[in-house]
Amino acid sequence: MTVLVTGGAGYIGSHVVRALLLRGTRVVVADDLSAGIPARVRGLDVAHIDLAAAEAPDVIRTVIKNHSVTSVIHLAARKQVGESLEKPEWYFQQNIGGLANLLTAMRLEGVDRLVFSSSAATYGIPNVDSVTEDYPGRPINPYGETKLVGEWMVTDAAKAWGLRGTSLRYFNVAGAGAAELADTALANLIPIVFAAIRAGKPATVFGTDYPTVDGSCVRDYVHVQDLAEAHLAALDYLDADARTHSVFNVGTGRGYSVLEVLAEIKRVTGIDFEVNLAERRAGDPPFLCADVSRIKETLGWSAQRGLGEIVESAWAALN
Ligand code: UFG
C-alpha cells in the first residue's frame, strides 16, 4: 500500500507524511513547492507538479503506476482567504481544477480511496455554539466555496464510479510536531503573534465588541499532530467495506477567544508583550467551534492535545 500525499511538503501535509511513515506506510508526495518546503520531505520521492496544469492527469497517472498508489490524501490547494477574494478565478482554477485532474487520474487508474482536505470555511458564519457537519454550507469567500464545491465533487465521484471519500473540515490548525515541520507562513493568529513578539512589536486583536465571552472572536484550535492522526483514521475508515463519502469536522469541540490565546502565549513565552485592540477584521465569524461527535463516534478519533501544547510546540519550534 502506497499513499500519494498531494501538498506533502506543506505545513499540514508534512505532518501527515511523517505520521504515515511512522506507522510504516509507503508514501509518495506531489507538490508544486510554491508554499511547500523541500526540506520537510527530504529523502522521499516528490513529484514536482502543479495539479491544475493541463498535463497533470497524465503526470499523476504515471506517479500512481510507478509507485503502485492505492490511496490519496489531497491537501494541495491555495488557502489564503484574503487572496481568494482578490483572485477568485485563480482559486477555482487551482483548487477545483487540481481536484478535477486528480479525480480523473484516480478514476482512470482505478484508485478509489481519497481523503480530501476541506475546511470549516465551508460553514461561513454559522449562528450556533458548535457546528455539526449537517449545518448548511454557506461559505463567505471564494476559498471556502472551492472547499465546498470540492466536497460535492467527491460526492459525485462516489456516486458515478464508486470513489470512497472522506472530507475533513479542518478548524484552526496550529502547533508543530517537529521544528522542521513548523508553520513558516505568517498567515494565522499564533504565528503572527510570535513574529510580533520577536520583532518587539505589539500583537493586534481584531475586534473586541463581538457577542462572545470577552468580546474577541472565538475559534477551535486543533494541534497539527492531532490533525495528522485524523488523516490516518480516515484512511483506515476507507479501507473498510461499502464506503461512499463522509464528511467530518476536525477540531477539539472547545473554543478559545483571541484574548485567551494571547494570555496563553504570554504564559508559555513568559513575555508580557503589548496588545493593540483594533477594529473588527472583515469577514470574521464571531464564533466558530466544531461539534466533534461524528468523528469521535465514526472514526474513533478525538484531539489529544490542548491549547497549551499547541502554543508550547509552536514556540519551541521557533527557539
Ligand atoms: N486575529 C487577530 N489578530 C491577528 C490575527 C488574527 O485578532 O493578528 C484573529 C482573527 O480576526 C480571528 C482569529 O484571530 O478572529 C483567528 O484568525 P486566523 O487568521 O488565525 O484564522 P481564521 O479563523 O480567520 O481562519 C482559519 C484559516 C482558514 C480557515 C478558517 C476556518 O486560516 O483557512 O480558519 O476555520 F478557513
XYZ file of C-alpha atoms and ligand atoms in Angstrom:
355
model
C 0.000 0.000 0.000
C 1.369 3.397 -1.029
C -0.351 6.679 -0.243
C 0.013 9.658 -2.570
C 0.042 12.833 -0.453
C -0.541 15.961 -2.510
C 0.772 19.071 -0.800
C 3.016 16.790 1.261
C 5.754 19.414 1.562
C 3.342 21.875 3.183
C 2.875 22.557 6.875
C -0.042 20.161 7.404
C 0.935 17.777 4.601
C 4.401 17.155 6.017
C 2.889 16.222 9.392
C 0.576 13.770 7.601
C 3.536 12.312 5.681
C 5.512 11.838 8.863
C 2.602 10.163 10.650
C 2.182 7.740 7.723
C 5.894 6.904 7.634
C 5.939 6.361 11.400
C 3.345 3.655 11.090
C 5.199 2.023 8.218
C 3.078 3.154 5.262
C 4.861 3.906 1.983
C 4.400 7.481 0.760
C 4.912 9.423 -2.451
C 4.485 13.196 -2.444
C 3.160 15.529 -5.150
C 3.829 19.215 -4.535
C 4.424 22.259 -6.715
C 6.691 23.640 -3.968
C 5.070 27.073 -4.233
C 4.453 27.040 -0.480
C 5.905 23.631 0.330
C 9.461 23.308 1.612
C 11.649 20.518 0.181
C 13.495 20.006 3.499
C 10.227 18.804 5.071
C 10.179 15.791 2.738
C 13.885 15.158 2.355
C 14.662 11.629 1.225
C 11.159 10.981 -0.158
C 10.004 10.699 -3.737
C 8.486 14.051 -4.648
C 6.692 14.659 -7.944
C 7.081 18.364 -8.605
C 3.768 19.207 -10.305
C 1.039 21.817 -10.444
C -2.064 19.653 -10.137
C -4.137 22.218 -12.011
C -1.905 22.184 -15.114
C -3.233 20.632 -18.330
C -0.693 17.803 -18.255
C -1.375 16.945 -14.595
C -3.740 13.964 -15.151
C -1.063 12.177 -17.203
C 1.677 13.015 -14.721
C -0.433 11.819 -11.775
C -1.288 8.601 -13.639
C 2.413 7.933 -14.089
C 3.069 8.578 -10.384
C 0.198 6.232 -9.449
C 1.539 3.491 -11.736
C 5.210 3.872 -10.806
C 4.515 3.769 -7.083
C 1.543 1.369 -7.029
C -0.540 4.033 -5.276
C -3.657 2.685 -3.559
C -4.992 5.796 -1.778
C -4.647 9.551 -1.993
C -4.621 12.249 0.677
C -5.257 15.505 -1.146
C -4.040 18.601 0.663
C -2.534 20.614 -2.197
C -4.548 23.824 -2.510
C -4.446 27.588 -2.215
C -5.643 28.561 1.255
C -5.416 32.306 1.856
C -8.875 33.759 2.372
C -7.832 37.339 1.533
C -6.021 36.260 -1.624
C -9.085 34.263 -2.695
C -11.192 37.424 -2.548
C -8.695 39.170 -4.834
C -8.186 36.299 -7.275
C -11.337 34.158 -7.235
C -10.814 32.760 -10.770
C -7.360 31.553 -9.851
C -8.654 29.915 -6.654
C -11.233 27.969 -8.634
C -8.691 27.112 -11.326
C -6.217 25.877 -8.725
C -8.416 24.192 -6.126
C -11.205 22.874 -8.334
C -9.074 22.313 -11.436
C -6.479 20.482 -9.338
C -9.074 18.227 -7.735
C -10.727 17.511 -11.113
C -7.377 16.447 -12.569
C -6.617 14.289 -9.562
C -10.023 12.555 -9.702
C -9.612 11.985 -13.445
C -6.270 10.269 -12.897
C -7.585 8.223 -9.964
C -10.595 7.048 -11.942
C -8.515 6.034 -14.952
C -6.043 4.153 -12.742
C -8.669 2.534 -10.523
C -7.543 4.251 -7.305
C -10.717 4.532 -5.267
C -9.767 5.972 -1.858
C -9.456 9.697 -1.179
C -9.076 11.803 1.949
C -9.910 15.377 0.967
C -8.659 18.357 2.907
C -11.705 20.568 3.478
C -12.260 23.454 5.849
C -14.536 24.994 8.429
C -14.566 27.883 5.957
C -17.358 25.917 4.223
C -19.701 26.993 7.061
C -19.315 30.743 6.624
C -20.821 32.458 9.668
C -22.903 29.846 11.489
C -25.106 31.118 14.292
C -24.739 28.103 16.576
C -22.441 27.395 19.524
C -20.909 24.372 17.864
C -21.438 23.440 14.266
C -22.303 19.916 13.121
C -21.440 18.579 9.673
C -25.118 18.792 8.694
C -25.204 22.545 9.173
C -25.807 24.035 5.711
C -22.654 25.191 3.973
C -22.740 28.922 3.248
C -19.135 29.970 2.636
C -18.457 33.689 2.578
C -15.320 33.747 0.441
C -14.017 32.005 -2.706
C -11.606 29.886 -0.663
C -14.479 28.377 1.349
C -16.519 27.996 -1.843
C -13.778 25.953 -3.506
C -13.696 23.627 -0.492
C -17.473 23.135 -0.517
C -17.520 22.507 -4.272
C -14.593 20.112 -3.772
C -16.716 18.117 -1.326
C -19.539 17.993 -3.890
C -17.094 16.652 -6.458
C -16.097 13.855 -4.093
C -19.785 13.029 -3.500
C -20.423 12.981 -7.247
C -17.411 10.740 -7.944
C -18.624 8.375 -5.222
C -21.983 8.128 -6.998
C -20.573 7.961 -10.531
C -17.740 5.480 -10.212
C -17.537 4.211 -6.670
C -14.917 6.522 -5.186
C -14.656 6.148 -1.419
C -14.045 9.539 0.132
C -13.732 11.332 3.423
C -13.651 15.108 3.644
C -12.014 16.510 6.758
C -13.174 20.003 7.669
C -10.225 21.475 9.494
C -10.864 24.118 12.121
C -7.958 26.367 13.236
C -4.818 24.325 12.815
C -1.723 25.324 14.797
C 1.270 23.929 16.680
C 4.164 21.831 15.428
C 5.032 18.141 15.646
C 8.715 18.844 14.942
C 10.722 22.032 14.496
C 11.471 21.398 10.816
C 7.758 20.925 10.021
C 6.608 24.157 11.686
C 4.239 26.645 10.063
C 6.506 29.255 8.484
C 3.738 31.283 6.826
C 2.651 34.363 8.735
C -0.999 33.816 7.924
C -2.653 32.851 11.213
C -3.031 34.227 14.712
C -0.371 32.261 16.614
C 2.499 32.602 14.070
C 1.598 36.277 13.542
C 1.761 36.978 17.281
C 5.077 35.121 17.594
C 6.500 37.239 14.772
C 5.301 40.416 16.514
C 6.881 39.326 19.809
C 10.201 38.570 18.104
C 10.139 41.963 16.402
C 9.318 43.673 19.708
C 6.004 44.896 18.322
C 2.502 44.715 19.833
C 0.069 41.906 18.987
C -3.224 43.011 17.439
C -6.715 41.857 18.386
C -9.199 42.325 15.545
C -12.445 43.224 17.246
C -13.354 43.383 20.927
C -17.098 44.015 20.604
C -18.289 40.604 19.404
C -21.043 38.838 21.355
C -18.554 36.405 22.913
C -17.141 35.744 26.362
C -14.738 38.715 26.265
C -15.694 40.445 23.004
C -12.959 38.869 20.838
C -13.546 36.109 18.262
C -13.668 32.503 19.410
C -12.056 29.669 17.420
C -11.481 25.932 17.828
C -7.683 25.414 17.718
C -6.569 21.909 16.781
C -2.982 20.649 17.086
C -1.489 19.774 13.701
C -0.269 16.455 15.108
C -3.803 15.522 16.144
C -4.991 16.580 12.687
C -2.347 14.370 11.044
C -3.617 11.434 13.098
C -7.183 12.167 11.945
C -6.000 11.543 8.368
C -4.743 8.097 9.344
C -8.076 7.323 10.998
C -9.864 8.493 7.842
C -7.707 6.236 5.656
C -8.395 3.245 7.900
C -12.092 4.009 7.703
C -11.970 3.998 3.890
C -10.314 0.589 3.921
C -13.460 -0.950 5.415
C -16.274 -2.130 3.148
C -19.007 -0.174 1.391
C -17.857 3.377 1.936
C -19.201 6.317 -0.041
C -18.406 9.882 1.020
C -18.366 11.020 4.635
C -17.636 14.474 5.992
C -16.036 15.077 9.390
C -15.237 18.138 11.452
C -11.701 18.075 12.832
C -11.477 20.242 15.911
C -11.464 19.849 19.666
C -15.015 20.948 20.403
C -13.632 23.669 22.714
C -13.319 27.311 21.689
C -10.836 29.953 22.826
C -11.118 33.678 22.299
C -8.294 35.676 20.728
C -7.651 37.276 24.140
C -7.450 33.826 25.758
C -4.946 32.716 23.119
C -2.841 35.815 23.786
C -2.922 35.080 27.522
C -1.727 31.532 26.823
C 1.069 32.868 24.611
C 2.161 35.197 27.430
C 2.176 32.294 29.869
C 4.173 29.994 27.576
C 6.709 32.558 26.392
C 6.987 34.409 29.674
C 6.906 37.651 27.658
C 4.404 40.330 28.619
C 4.067 41.806 25.116
C 1.857 44.766 24.310
C -1.627 44.189 22.896
C -3.258 46.584 20.476
C -7.077 46.411 20.488
C -8.145 47.085 16.905
C -11.285 47.230 14.779
C -13.010 44.102 13.535
C -11.457 42.401 10.506
C -13.944 41.980 7.632
C -15.499 38.537 7.238
C -14.628 37.064 10.657
C -17.314 34.846 12.198
C -17.634 35.775 15.901
C -17.678 32.144 16.991
C -16.557 29.031 15.092
C -16.358 25.852 17.094
C -16.694 22.220 15.970
C -19.173 19.657 17.123
C -16.857 16.644 17.128
C -19.356 13.884 17.929
C -19.348 12.376 14.448
C -15.599 11.924 14.068
C -15.359 10.506 17.578
C -18.166 8.019 17.063
C -17.326 7.008 13.494
C -13.534 7.195 13.273
C -12.766 6.809 16.978
C -10.616 9.944 16.741
C -10.509 12.803 19.180
C -7.924 15.515 19.761
C -5.389 14.578 22.426
C -3.662 17.934 22.760
C -4.963 21.252 24.050
C -4.165 24.920 23.559
C -1.190 24.730 25.945
C 0.536 22.052 23.841
C -0.323 23.902 20.645
C 1.322 27.124 21.805
C 4.244 25.362 23.515
C 5.081 23.246 20.455
C 4.816 26.187 18.043
C 7.025 28.356 20.266
C 9.561 25.573 20.828
C 9.835 25.081 17.055
C 10.993 28.695 16.687
C 13.509 28.652 19.514
N -6.633 37.593 14.661
C -6.277 38.678 15.449
N -5.055 39.235 15.254
C -4.174 38.783 14.337
C -4.538 37.671 13.537
C -5.781 37.093 13.728
O -7.071 39.121 16.297
O -3.086 39.364 14.235
C -7.930 36.943 14.910
C -8.818 36.867 13.684
O -9.523 38.066 13.495
C -9.693 35.678 14.062
C -8.763 34.772 14.875
O -7.683 35.611 15.283
O -10.729 36.093 14.869
C -8.185 33.629 14.065
O -7.682 34.171 12.859
P -6.819 33.347 11.805
O -6.487 34.280 10.699
O -5.703 32.643 12.500
O -7.807 32.197 11.344
P -9.290 32.270 10.742
O -10.203 31.756 11.806
O -9.599 33.580 10.162
O -9.163 31.242 9.529
C -8.665 29.922 9.714
C -7.860 29.523 8.493
C -8.742 29.497 7.282
C -9.922 28.624 7.537
C -10.634 29.012 8.796
C -11.705 28.006 9.055
O -6.793 30.437 8.285
O -8.025 28.990 6.178
O -9.730 29.053 9.893
O -11.988 27.827 10.337
F -10.774 28.732 6.504
